[in-house]
Each structure stands twice: as C-alpha cells, then as structure tokens.
Amino acid sequence: IHRRSSATRIRPYGAPEARAFIERVLPSAPDVAIQIAHLTGGGTLDDPKVDEALTEFIRAFRAKDARVAHVWMEVSGIAGYGNWREKATLIAQRIREIGMERVLYGSDSANGGGLTPRAAWAAFRELPLSEEEFRTIATNVAPYMR
C-alpha cells in the first residue's frame, strides 16, 4: 500500500496517522501480508513527517506488536531521489531498526523520469549497509510470492 497518497495536497501525515493505521486498520486484517511502499512515505525521507510515521512502525516492530506481525516495508524510491545522500546514514539506521527480515527491495517505476531498475539498484547500493545486509534485503521474498 501507499500510506502517503498525496504529498502535494498537504494532507495531515505523520505519527498520528501512522498510529491510527496501526490501531484501526491493521486489526481488520490480522493474517494478511501488508507491504508498505517507500518506508511509509511517497519516496524519499526528505519530509520529516515521513520519518515520524516510520518511527511509529519501528516502535510497533520493536514491541512485537501483533498488529504489525505481517507488515513488510519496501524501500523503493528512498535512494536516488531528493536529498537522499544527505540522509543515507539515517536511511540505513531506519532499515536496521525495522529489521532486515521485514525489508523488501523495490526499484519503483521508471516511467515519467523515474530511475531505471539498474540505476535504482545502484543508488540503493550506495547506502551505508553491509554486504550481508544488502544480500538479506535482495533475497527477501514477500510471503504472498512464496
């Protein structure tokens, strides 16, 4: 799912909306695998509200909250766009906090000026993650694909 449907319409977004999703939406699908695109944002972590929302999910993951037991985070668009190089350390930290086993790689769309899959992977590989961490993410398979 795309949690942040529109950054341009300036709709409320951040920690309260993430908590509402965890508390009100996820309980209605307790056994359904849910893949959240762009680490909960619309691509980059340039907007601090995206990091606020992501931090709420990280809190739930760390607490082993049953409501997030089947939630996966996908990383498309978090490297290669915006000020991602300035945030590379933060991005790597958040990926580790999520837990490598919950992170899925995605290149996103190359349409409309987006990065090609090859360029997206090259940008992602510039993040300060270890080879083992990259390998884990690259080989993770969403449960609905098994």
XYZ file of C-alpha atoms in Angstrom:
146
model
C 0.000 0.000 0.000
C 0.966 3.621 -0.387
C 0.367 5.154 3.018
C 1.063 8.671 1.838
C -1.303 9.087 -1.029
C -0.503 12.718 -1.799
C 2.318 14.937 -0.615
C 1.173 17.787 -2.849
C -2.279 18.152 -1.264
C -0.767 18.846 2.165
C -2.997 16.363 3.956
C -2.191 15.538 7.576
C 0.556 12.948 7.736
C 2.970 11.759 10.375
C 2.964 9.928 13.674
C -0.777 10.340 14.487
C -1.808 8.941 11.109
C 0.615 6.016 11.436
C -0.729 5.220 14.902
C -4.281 5.354 13.560
C -3.324 2.920 10.801
C -1.723 0.531 13.279
C -4.570 0.797 15.791
C -7.606 0.952 13.482
C -6.747 -0.553 10.100
C -4.302 -3.380 10.773
C -6.562 -5.199 13.284
C -9.105 -5.709 10.494
C -6.593 -7.822 8.550
C -4.633 -9.709 11.226
C -3.438 -12.527 8.941
C -2.911 -10.569 5.732
C 0.589 -9.731 4.485
C 0.814 -5.968 4.059
C 3.629 -4.361 2.112
C 4.053 -0.655 2.776
C 5.735 1.242 -0.034
C 8.582 3.741 0.273
C 9.182 3.208 4.003
C 5.724 4.773 4.585
C 6.375 7.881 2.508
C 5.997 8.961 -1.070
C 9.582 8.095 -1.897
C 12.305 9.961 -0.040
C 12.777 10.666 3.649
C 13.154 14.385 2.856
C 9.916 15.216 4.684
C 10.338 14.820 8.470
C 6.694 13.680 8.678
C 7.652 10.504 6.800
C 10.281 9.699 9.406
C 7.696 10.388 12.135
C 5.330 7.865 10.568
C 8.099 5.322 10.037
C 9.200 5.668 13.655
C 5.709 4.637 14.806
C 6.010 1.415 12.825
C 9.501 0.823 14.202
C 8.133 1.210 17.746
C 5.468 -1.385 16.988
C 8.019 -3.774 15.431
C 10.317 -3.460 18.456
C 7.409 -4.044 20.850
C 6.471 -7.158 18.855
C 3.004 -5.680 18.479
C 0.812 -8.428 16.974
C -0.896 -5.851 14.753
C 2.312 -5.445 12.701
C 3.225 -9.143 12.619
C 2.537 -9.359 8.880
C 3.797 -5.915 7.827
C 6.693 -5.579 5.405
C 8.445 -2.339 4.439
C 9.538 -1.743 0.881
C 12.389 0.633 0.055
C 11.723 1.830 -3.489
C 12.483 5.487 -4.063
C 14.343 6.075 -0.821
C 17.697 6.271 -2.618
C 18.271 8.110 -5.875
C 15.798 10.943 -5.338
C 15.744 14.153 -3.335
C 18.420 14.720 -0.706
C 18.932 11.025 -0.095
C 22.733 11.186 0.066
C 22.496 13.629 2.969
C 20.154 11.184 4.687
C 21.974 7.959 3.765
C 23.051 7.251 7.344
C 19.525 7.870 8.652
C 18.040 5.646 5.934
C 20.429 2.810 6.825
C 19.670 3.280 10.526
C 15.909 3.123 9.920
C 16.269 -0.003 7.774
C 18.197 -1.679 10.601
C 15.593 -0.564 13.146
C 12.824 -2.054 11.009
C 14.732 -5.335 10.860
C 16.333 -6.687 7.711
C 13.871 -9.598 7.616
C 10.986 -7.124 7.086
C 12.559 -5.085 4.288
C 11.751 -5.715 0.639
C 13.644 -4.169 -2.229
C 11.754 -2.387 -4.966
C 13.041 -0.214 -7.790
C 9.740 1.636 -8.324
C 8.620 2.852 -11.718
C 10.951 4.107 -14.422
C 8.041 5.963 -16.025
C 7.844 9.741 -16.036
C 11.555 10.299 -15.453
C 11.974 7.693 -12.721
C 15.169 5.730 -12.326
C 15.641 2.579 -14.358
C 15.790 -0.603 -12.260
C 19.571 -0.733 -12.773
C 20.052 2.896 -11.690
C 17.721 2.439 -8.695
C 19.702 -0.603 -7.510
C 22.983 1.288 -7.972
C 21.676 4.183 -5.854
C 20.380 1.801 -3.190
C 23.789 0.102 -3.058
C 25.339 3.453 -2.099
C 23.613 3.337 1.288
C 25.960 2.538 4.185
C 24.767 -1.042 4.643
C 26.964 -4.118 4.823
C 27.185 -6.716 2.060
C 25.296 -9.136 4.295
C 22.534 -6.567 4.829
C 22.242 -5.919 1.086
C 22.164 -9.668 0.435
C 19.418 -10.180 3.012
C 17.251 -7.435 1.503
C 17.916 -8.629 -2.046
C 16.849 -12.175 -1.214
C 13.828 -11.403 0.971
C 10.633 -12.681 -0.594
C 7.247 -11.299 0.321
C 5.042 -14.029 1.787
C 2.433 -13.643 -0.948
C 5.122 -14.564 -3.527
C 6.066 -17.880 -1.883
